[in-house]
Amino acid sequence: MPSRRDFLKLAGSVLGGGVCLSVLPFSLVPGARAGSGAPMPNGYAFYRIFSTGEQLPGAGKAHYLSGLVKLNDNHQIIFHAGDEPDSQQDGLGVGYYEYTMDFSGGEPMIADKRKVIREGDELADGKKAVKVGLADHNNQGSVAVRLRTHDERTESVYLNSSRTGFRKIVGYNVPTPTGNSRYAPSLSNFDLYDGDNLLMVAHHYEKEGYNAAEGLFHLPGPAANAPGGLLLEAGNLLPGSNSSVAKLGLTQGGGADGAWVIQAHTQELPPTVPLAAGAAVQQGSAIITGSVNNPSPEGLSLMAASADTYLSQALQAGGVVRGSINYGPRMGTDGRVAAVVHETADHLKLYHGGDLIVSTGDRTPTGRTITGLGGPAPGPDGLLYYVGCSADQEELLVSNGETTASLLATGGSLLSPGGAELLTIAFGSAKDQVDSEGRLVFIGEFADQTLAVILGIPV
C-alpha cells in the first residue's frame, strides 16, 4: 500500500487533492424522456477536499468516512467520520465535521474547518456525548444530531441553532406537539431544513406502559412561533386505497408551500370475511406527500404505491407510479419528488415529479447498459443527479428530463495522471448533496484504500 507521503505526492497541490478538468461529452440517452429541458452545465471540475489518514479538526486522524456527506447553500460541507481505532478504547471515535468553502476565486478554497460534535464531547448542559448518530444541517448552519449522553439509556435529538450550542429538543418522555402524548424511547430519522424546522419520525404513547405508535412530527423552528403537530401516523389510511400505513421510513421537508415527502410500508386492511387457509394480508410500500400547512388527511397525496396495492379509479387515472419503494424519496425545493421504484427485483425506474427519467436496461451517454441505480439528488432548475451502475463501472449522471450527461466514471484517476484509481462513487445515500448552484459532494473510494470527500463544481 502506498505511504501517506506517496499518496500526497500523487494527489497534487489543490486543497490536498486535485481537479479533473476533462469532462465527458454530453449526449442523449437512447429513448430520453420529456422533462424540464433546463440548461445543462458545460462540465464539472472535481476536487478532493479531505481524505482518510488526514487530521480531523479537533480530533485524531480519520480512519473511515461514511456515505453521509452534505452541502448547504452557506458553502458548508458536513461529513461523518471516525477516528483511528487506537484513539478510543472501545473503538472508533465517531463524529461530524464541517468544512466551509470559499468559491469566490478561480478554485475553491477551505475558508474554515471545525469539529461539529464527536463522541466524548461535553455539551452545553454539562453532559457528555457517548454515542453520536444521525445528523443533519440546513442553510443557516444549524445542526441537529441524534445522540446519547453518559447519564441516559436512550437517544435524544439535540439542536445547535446557528452555532449557539447544542440543546435537547426531543427525547424520551418529552411531550410531543400534540400535547396529549410523550415520545417513546425509539427515535428514527429526521430532516432539519430552513428556519430550523424539523420533521421527525418517532414513536409516542399516550399512557406509559401501553403500546407506542409511530408518527411523523413537525417541530417548527424558533422563528415560526407555531406549536407543530402530528402529520401522519401508523394506522392511518393510505389515500385512495384499502391499505393503511404500517411503518414510516425516510422523510424530507422544505418543499414549496411547506411540502414534505415520506416513504411508508403498508398493509392491506383486514377483510370483512375470514382469509382462506394459508392466505395473508397483503403488504406493500408507498410514497406519501403532504404539507405542514395542511396537516389533515385531506392534505395527503399518493405519489407511488406497490403494484398490487388497490387504488381508487381516480388515483389509477391520476398517474400514481406503481412499484416497490425500497429507497427513500428525495424532494427538491420546488416540491418535486424523485424516487427509484422497483417494478421487479431486477428492473428499476427513476422518476422525477412523476416523469420517467431512466430505467435499468437504458444506456448511459458512454454506451454502458445500466443495471442498477443509486438514490437521486434533485438540483437547481429541475436537474436531477444520480449514479447509474453497469457491469464494470459506476457513472455520476445528470438529467434535465430530455438530455442526460455523464459527469464522472469509476475506473480512472480522479486526481491526476498516475493517481489512485476511483473505485466507488458513494452518492445519493444522503439528501442535500447538490446545492442551489449545482455544486455537489460525495464520498469516493480509491484503489490506494483511501476514502475522500469529493467536491464537484460546474464549469
Coordinates of C-alpha atoms in Angstrom, one line a residue:
M1 CA 0.0 0.0 0.0
P2 CA 1.4 3.5 -0.9
S3 CA 2.7 5.6 2.0
R4 CA 0.9 8.7 3.0
R5 CA 3.7 10.8 1.5
D6 CA 3.4 8.9 -1.8
F7 CA -0.3 9.5 -1.7
L8 CA 0.0 13.2 -1.2
K9 CA 2.6 13.4 -4.0
L10 CA 0.1 11.8 -6.3
A11 CA -2.7 14.0 -5.1
G12 CA -1.3 17.3 -6.3
S13 CA -1.4 20.6 -4.6
V14 CA -5.0 21.8 -4.8
L15 CA -6.7 21.5 -1.4
G16 CA -4.6 18.5 -0.8
G17 CA -6.3 16.9 -3.7
G18 CA -6.7 17.6 -7.4
V19 CA -9.0 18.6 -10.2
C20 CA -10.3 16.7 -13.2
L21 CA -11.0 19.2 -16.0
S22 CA -11.6 16.7 -18.7
V23 CA -15.3 16.0 -18.5
L24 CA -17.1 13.5 -20.8
P25 CA -19.2 15.0 -23.7
F26 CA -22.9 15.3 -23.2
S27 CA -25.1 13.1 -25.3
L28 CA -28.6 11.8 -25.2
V29 CA -29.6 8.6 -23.5
P30 CA -31.5 6.4 -26.1
G31 CA -35.2 6.9 -25.6
A32 CA -34.8 10.1 -23.5
R33 CA -38.0 11.2 -21.8
A34 CA -39.7 14.5 -21.8
G35 CA -38.8 16.8 -18.9
S36 CA -38.0 20.3 -17.8
G37 CA -35.4 20.9 -20.6
A38 CA -33.4 23.1 -18.2
P39 CA -30.0 24.2 -19.3
M40 CA -27.2 21.7 -18.5
P41 CA -23.9 22.6 -17.1
N42 CA -20.9 22.7 -19.5
G43 CA -18.9 20.3 -17.4
Y44 CA -17.6 19.6 -13.9
A45 CA -14.3 20.0 -12.1
F46 CA -13.7 17.7 -9.1
Y47 CA -11.6 18.4 -6.0
R48 CA -10.5 16.1 -3.3
I49 CA -11.3 18.0 -0.1
F50 CA -10.5 15.6 2.7
S51 CA -9.2 12.0 2.9
T52 CA -8.8 9.3 5.5
G53 CA -5.4 9.4 7.1
E54 CA -5.6 13.2 7.4
Q55 CA -6.1 15.1 10.7
L56 CA -9.7 15.9 11.6
P57 CA -10.2 19.3 13.2
G58 CA -10.3 19.0 17.0
A59 CA -9.8 15.2 16.8
G60 CA -7.5 12.5 15.6
K61 CA -6.7 11.2 12.1
A62 CA -9.7 9.9 10.1
H63 CA -9.9 6.1 9.8
Y64 CA -13.1 6.0 7.9
L65 CA -15.8 8.1 6.2
S66 CA -19.4 7.1 5.9
G67 CA -21.6 8.0 2.9
L68 CA -23.2 10.8 4.9
V69 CA -21.8 14.0 3.4
K70 CA -23.9 17.1 2.6
L71 CA -23.5 20.6 1.2
N72 CA -25.7 23.6 2.0
D73 CA -26.2 27.0 0.4
N74 CA -23.9 28.5 3.0
H75 CA -21.0 26.7 1.3
Q76 CA -20.6 24.3 4.3
I77 CA -19.8 20.7 3.8
I78 CA -20.7 18.4 6.7
F79 CA -19.4 14.8 6.8
H80 CA -19.4 11.8 9.2
A81 CA -16.0 10.4 10.2
G82 CA -14.4 8.0 12.7
D83 CA -11.0 8.5 14.3
E84 CA -8.2 6.0 14.3
P85 CA -9.0 2.7 16.1
D86 CA -6.5 3.4 18.9
S87 CA -7.9 6.8 19.7
Q88 CA -10.6 5.3 21.9
Q89 CA -10.5 2.2 24.0
D90 CA -13.9 0.9 22.8
G91 CA -13.3 1.5 19.1
L92 CA -13.6 4.5 16.7
G93 CA -14.4 7.9 18.0
V94 CA -17.3 8.9 15.7
G95 CA -18.2 12.5 15.0
Y96 CA -19.3 15.1 12.4
Y97 CA -17.0 17.7 10.9
E98 CA -17.7 20.9 8.8
Y99 CA -15.6 22.5 6.1
T100 CA -16.7 26.0 4.9
M101 CA -15.6 26.6 1.4
D102 CA -14.7 29.9 -0.4
F103 CA -15.9 29.9 -4.0
S104 CA -15.0 33.5 -4.8
G105 CA -11.8 32.6 -6.7
G106 CA -10.9 30.5 -9.7
E107 CA -10.5 27.5 -7.5
P108 CA -12.4 26.6 -4.3
M109 CA -10.5 27.2 -1.0
I110 CA -11.1 26.0 2.5
A111 CA -12.1 29.1 4.5
D112 CA -12.8 27.3 7.8
K113 CA -12.9 23.8 9.3
R114 CA -14.3 22.7 12.6
K115 CA -15.5 19.8 14.7
V116 CA -19.3 19.9 15.0
I117 CA -19.6 17.1 17.6
R118 CA -17.8 14.0 18.5
E119 CA -18.3 11.1 20.9
G120 CA -16.7 12.2 24.2
D121 CA -17.5 15.9 23.8
E122 CA -19.2 17.8 26.6
L123 CA -22.5 19.5 25.7
A124 CA -23.7 23.0 26.9
D125 CA -25.6 21.4 29.8
G126 CA -22.5 19.6 31.0
K127 CA -23.5 16.2 29.8
K128 CA -21.1 14.0 27.8
A129 CA -22.0 12.6 24.4
V130 CA -21.1 8.9 24.4
K131 CA -22.9 7.9 21.2
V132 CA -23.4 10.1 18.1
G133 CA -25.9 9.0 15.5
L134 CA -27.7 10.6 12.6
A135 CA -27.0 14.4 12.0
D136 CA -28.4 17.0 9.6
H137 CA -27.8 20.7 8.8
N138 CA -29.6 23.4 7.0
N139 CA -28.7 26.6 5.0
Q140 CA -28.5 28.7 8.2
G141 CA -25.7 26.5 9.5
S142 CA -27.8 24.9 12.3
V143 CA -27.1 21.2 13.1
A144 CA -29.4 18.6 14.6
V145 CA -27.9 15.3 15.9
R146 CA -29.3 12.2 17.5
L147 CA -27.1 11.2 20.4
R148 CA -27.0 9.5 23.8
T149 CA -25.4 11.1 26.8
H150 CA -23.5 9.4 29.6
D151 CA -26.5 9.6 32.0
E152 CA -29.2 8.4 29.5
R153 CA -30.1 4.9 28.3
T154 CA -31.9 6.2 25.2
E155 CA -31.1 8.7 22.4
S156 CA -32.3 12.2 22.2
V157 CA -32.2 14.9 19.4
Y158 CA -30.1 17.9 20.1
L159 CA -30.1 21.1 18.1
N160 CA -27.3 23.6 17.7
S161 CA -29.1 26.6 16.2
S162 CA -26.7 28.9 14.3
R163 CA -23.8 27.8 16.5
T164 CA -25.3 28.8 19.8
G165 CA -24.6 25.4 21.4
F166 CA -26.4 22.0 21.4
R167 CA -29.6 21.8 23.4
K168 CA -32.0 18.9 23.8
I169 CA -35.3 19.3 21.9
V170 CA -36.6 15.8 21.7
G171 CA -36.1 12.8 23.9
Y172 CA -37.8 10.0 25.9
N173 CA -40.8 11.2 27.9
V174 CA -40.7 14.7 26.4
P175 CA -44.2 16.0 25.5
T176 CA -45.0 15.8 21.7
P177 CA -46.5 18.8 19.9
T178 CA -50.0 17.2 20.2
G179 CA -50.0 17.9 23.9
N180 CA -51.5 14.6 24.9
S181 CA -48.7 12.2 24.3
R182 CA -45.0 11.8 25.0
Y183 CA -42.1 10.5 23.0
A184 CA -41.2 6.8 23.5
P185 CA -37.5 5.7 23.6
S186 CA -37.4 4.9 19.9
L187 CA -36.4 7.9 17.7
S188 CA -35.9 7.3 14.0
N189 CA -34.8 9.5 11.1
F190 CA -35.4 13.3 10.8
D191 CA -34.9 16.2 8.4
L192 CA -33.7 19.7 9.5
Y193 CA -34.5 22.3 6.9
D194 CA -34.6 26.1 6.7
G195 CA -35.8 28.1 9.7
D196 CA -34.7 25.2 11.9
N197 CA -37.9 23.4 11.0
L198 CA -37.6 19.7 11.9
L199 CA -39.5 16.7 10.5
M200 CA -39.0 13.6 12.6
V201 CA -40.2 10.0 12.7
A202 CA -40.7 8.8 16.3
H203 CA -42.8 6.5 18.5
H204 CA -45.0 8.1 21.0
Y205 CA -47.5 7.0 23.7
E206 CA -50.5 8.5 25.5
K207 CA -50.0 6.4 28.6
E208 CA -46.8 4.8 29.8
G209 CA -46.8 1.1 29.6
Y210 CA -49.2 1.0 26.6
N211 CA -48.1 0.2 23.0
A212 CA -46.4 3.2 21.4
A213 CA -47.5 4.4 17.9
E214 CA -45.1 5.6 15.2
G215 CA -45.7 9.1 13.8
L216 CA -44.3 11.8 11.6
F217 CA -44.0 15.0 13.6
H218 CA -43.4 18.6 12.6
L219 CA -41.4 20.7 15.0
P220 CA -41.2 24.3 13.7
G221 CA -38.1 26.4 14.4
P222 CA -37.9 29.2 16.9
A223 CA -38.8 31.9 14.3
A224 CA -42.0 30.0 13.3
N225 CA -43.9 30.7 16.6
A226 CA -46.1 27.7 16.0
P227 CA -46.8 24.6 18.1
G228 CA -46.1 22.0 15.5
G229 CA -48.1 18.8 15.1
L230 CA -48.5 15.2 14.1
L231 CA -48.7 14.9 10.3
L232 CA -49.0 11.2 9.8
E233 CA -49.3 8.1 12.0
A234 CA -49.0 4.3 11.6
G235 CA -52.6 3.0 11.2
N236 CA -53.7 6.0 9.0
L237 CA -55.4 5.1 5.7
L238 CA -53.3 5.3 2.6
P239 CA -55.1 7.9 0.4
G240 CA -57.5 6.3 -2.1
S241 CA -56.7 2.8 -1.0
N242 CA -57.8 -0.2 1.1
S243 CA -54.4 -0.2 2.8
S244 CA -53.0 1.5 5.9
V245 CA -49.6 2.8 6.9
A246 CA -47.8 0.1 8.8
K247 CA -44.4 1.7 9.3
L248 CA -42.7 5.0 8.4
G249 CA -39.4 5.4 6.6
L250 CA -37.2 8.2 5.3
T251 CA -38.7 11.7 5.2
Q252 CA -37.8 15.1 3.8
G253 CA -39.4 18.5 4.0
G254 CA -38.6 22.1 2.9
G255 CA -40.5 21.9 -0.4
A256 CA -42.6 24.7 -1.9
D257 CA -45.6 25.7 0.3
G258 CA -44.4 23.5 3.2
A259 CA -44.3 20.3 1.2
W260 CA -42.9 17.1 2.7
V261 CA -42.5 13.5 1.5
I262 CA -42.1 10.2 3.3
Q263 CA -41.5 6.5 2.4
A264 CA -44.0 4.2 4.1
H265 CA -44.5 0.4 4.4
T266 CA -48.2 -0.5 4.1
Q267 CA -50.6 -3.4 4.8
E268 CA -54.0 -4.2 3.4
L269 CA -56.9 -3.6 5.8
P270 CA -58.3 -6.8 7.3
P271 CA -61.0 -8.2 5.1
T272 CA -64.6 -8.4 6.2
V273 CA -64.6 -12.1 5.7
P274 CA -62.0 -14.6 7.1
L275 CA -58.9 -15.2 4.9
A276 CA -58.6 -18.5 3.2
A277 CA -56.2 -21.0 4.8
G278 CA -52.6 -20.0 4.2
A279 CA -53.6 -16.6 2.9
A280 CA -52.0 -13.4 4.4
V281 CA -52.8 -9.7 4.5
Q282 CA -51.1 -8.0 1.6
Q283 CA -48.1 -5.9 2.5
G284 CA -46.5 -3.2 0.3
S285 CA -44.8 0.2 0.2
A286 CA -45.7 3.7 -0.9
I287 CA -44.6 7.3 -1.1
I288 CA -46.8 9.9 0.6
T289 CA -46.7 13.6 0.2
G290 CA -48.3 16.4 2.2
S291 CA -47.8 19.9 3.5
V292 CA -47.1 21.2 7.0
N293 CA -49.6 24.0 6.1
N294 CA -52.4 21.4 5.8
P295 CA -51.9 18.7 8.4
S296 CA -55.1 16.8 7.7
P297 CA -55.9 13.5 6.0
E298 CA -57.4 15.5 3.1
G299 CA -54.0 17.2 2.5
L300 CA -52.2 13.9 1.8
S301 CA -51.4 12.7 -1.7
L302 CA -50.0 9.4 -3.0
M303 CA -47.1 9.6 -5.4
A304 CA -46.3 5.8 -5.7
A305 CA -47.5 2.5 -4.4
S306 CA -46.8 -1.2 -4.8
A307 CA -48.2 -2.7 -8.0
D308 CA -50.6 -4.9 -6.1
T309 CA -51.9 -2.2 -3.8
Y310 CA -55.6 -1.4 -4.5
L311 CA -56.1 2.2 -5.6
S312 CA -59.3 4.1 -6.4
Q313 CA -60.1 4.7 -10.1
A314 CA -59.3 8.4 -9.6
L315 CA -55.8 7.5 -8.4
Q316 CA -55.3 4.9 -11.1
A317 CA -56.1 7.6 -13.7
G318 CA -54.1 10.2 -11.9
G319 CA -50.7 8.8 -12.7
V320 CA -49.6 7.2 -9.4
V321 CA -46.4 5.4 -10.0
R322 CA -46.6 1.6 -9.4
G323 CA -43.8 -0.4 -7.9
S324 CA -42.0 -1.2 -4.7
I325 CA -40.2 1.6 -2.8
N326 CA -37.0 0.3 -1.3
Y327 CA -35.1 3.6 -1.4
G328 CA -36.0 6.8 0.4
P329 CA -37.5 9.5 -1.9
R330 CA -35.9 13.0 -2.3
M331 CA -37.6 16.3 -2.7
G332 CA -36.3 19.5 -4.3
T333 CA -37.1 23.0 -3.1
D334 CA -39.7 23.2 -5.9
G335 CA -41.6 20.3 -4.2
R336 CA -41.0 17.8 -7.0
V337 CA -40.2 14.3 -5.7
A338 CA -37.6 12.0 -7.1
A339 CA -37.6 8.3 -6.3
V340 CA -36.3 4.9 -7.5
V341 CA -39.1 2.4 -8.0
H342 CA -38.7 -1.4 -8.3
E343 CA -41.1 -2.8 -10.9
T344 CA -39.5 -6.1 -10.2
A345 CA -36.4 -7.1 -8.2
D346 CA -34.2 -6.5 -11.2
H347 CA -36.0 -3.8 -13.1
L348 CA -35.7 -0.3 -11.6
K349 CA -37.1 3.0 -12.8
L350 CA -36.2 6.5 -11.7
Y351 CA -39.0 9.1 -11.6
H352 CA -38.8 12.9 -11.0
G353 CA -42.0 14.8 -10.5
G354 CA -43.9 11.9 -12.0
D355 CA -41.8 11.8 -15.2
L356 CA -39.8 8.7 -16.0
I357 CA -36.1 9.7 -16.2
V358 CA -34.3 6.4 -16.7
S359 CA -34.7 2.6 -16.4
T360 CA -32.4 -0.3 -15.9
G361 CA -31.6 -1.5 -19.4
D362 CA -31.1 2.0 -20.8
R363 CA -27.6 3.1 -21.9
T364 CA -25.5 5.8 -20.4
P365 CA -24.1 8.5 -22.6
T366 CA -20.8 6.5 -22.7
G367 CA -22.7 3.5 -24.1
R368 CA -22.8 1.3 -21.0
T369 CA -26.0 -0.6 -20.1
I370 CA -27.5 0.5 -16.7
T371 CA -28.0 -2.5 -14.4
G372 CA -28.6 -0.5 -11.1
L373 CA -29.5 2.9 -9.9
G374 CA -28.4 4.9 -6.8
G375 CA -30.5 7.3 -4.9
P376 CA -31.5 10.6 -6.7
A377 CA -30.4 14.1 -5.7
P378 CA -32.6 17.0 -7.1
G379 CA -30.6 20.0 -8.2
P380 CA -31.4 23.5 -9.3
D381 CA -33.8 24.3 -12.2
G382 CA -35.2 20.8 -12.2
L383 CA -32.0 19.0 -12.8
L384 CA -31.6 15.5 -11.3
Y385 CA -28.3 13.8 -10.3
Y386 CA -27.8 10.1 -9.8
V387 CA -25.4 7.2 -10.1
G388 CA -26.0 4.6 -12.8
C389 CA -24.3 1.3 -12.3
S390 CA -23.2 -1.1 -15.1
A391 CA -21.4 -4.4 -15.1
D392 CA -18.0 -2.9 -14.7
Q393 CA -18.5 0.8 -13.8
E394 CA -20.4 3.5 -11.9
E395 CA -21.2 6.8 -13.6
L396 CA -22.3 10.0 -12.0
L397 CA -25.1 11.3 -14.3
V398 CA -27.2 14.4 -14.5
S399 CA -30.5 14.8 -16.4
N400 CA -32.9 17.6 -17.2
G401 CA -35.6 15.1 -18.3
E402 CA -34.7 15.4 -22.0
T403 CA -30.9 15.1 -22.0
T404 CA -28.6 13.0 -19.8
A405 CA -24.9 13.7 -19.3
S406 CA -22.1 11.6 -17.7
L407 CA -20.1 13.7 -15.3
L408 CA -17.7 11.2 -13.9
A409 CA -17.0 7.4 -14.1
T410 CA -15.1 5.0 -11.9
G411 CA -12.1 3.2 -13.3
G412 CA -9.9 6.2 -13.9
S413 CA -7.8 8.6 -11.8
L414 CA -9.8 11.5 -10.3
L415 CA -6.8 13.4 -9.2
S416 CA -4.0 13.4 -11.8
P417 CA -2.3 11.1 -14.3
G418 CA -0.9 8.2 -12.4
G419 CA -3.1 8.9 -9.4
A420 CA -5.2 6.4 -7.4
E421 CA -8.0 4.7 -9.4
L422 CA -11.5 5.7 -8.3
L423 CA -13.4 2.5 -7.4
T424 CA -16.7 3.8 -5.9
I425 CA -18.9 6.9 -6.2
A426 CA -20.9 7.0 -2.9
F427 CA -23.6 9.5 -4.0
G428 CA -27.3 9.5 -3.3
S429 CA -27.3 7.9 0.2
A430 CA -27.9 11.3 1.8
K431 CA -30.1 14.3 1.0
D432 CA -28.7 17.7 0.2
Q433 CA -25.7 16.6 -1.8
V434 CA -26.3 19.2 -4.5
D435 CA -26.7 22.9 -3.7
S436 CA -28.6 25.7 -5.5
E437 CA -25.7 26.4 -7.8
G438 CA -25.2 22.8 -8.9
R439 CA -22.2 22.1 -6.7
L440 CA -22.2 18.6 -5.4
V441 CA -20.4 16.4 -2.8
F442 CA -19.9 12.6 -2.5
I443 CA -17.5 10.1 -0.9
G444 CA -15.1 8.5 -3.2
E445 CA -13.3 5.1 -2.6
F446 CA -9.9 4.7 -4.2
A447 CA -7.6 1.8 -5.0
D448 CA -5.0 3.0 -2.5
Q449 CA -7.6 2.1 0.2
T450 CA -8.4 5.8 1.0
L451 CA -11.8 7.3 1.2
A452 CA -12.3 11.0 0.4
V453 CA -14.8 13.8 0.4
I454 CA -15.1 14.9 -3.2
L455 CA -16.5 18.3 -4.3
G456 CA -17.8 18.8 -7.8
I457 CA -18.2 22.3 -9.3
P458 CA -19.9 23.1 -12.6
V459 CA -17.6 24.9 -15.1

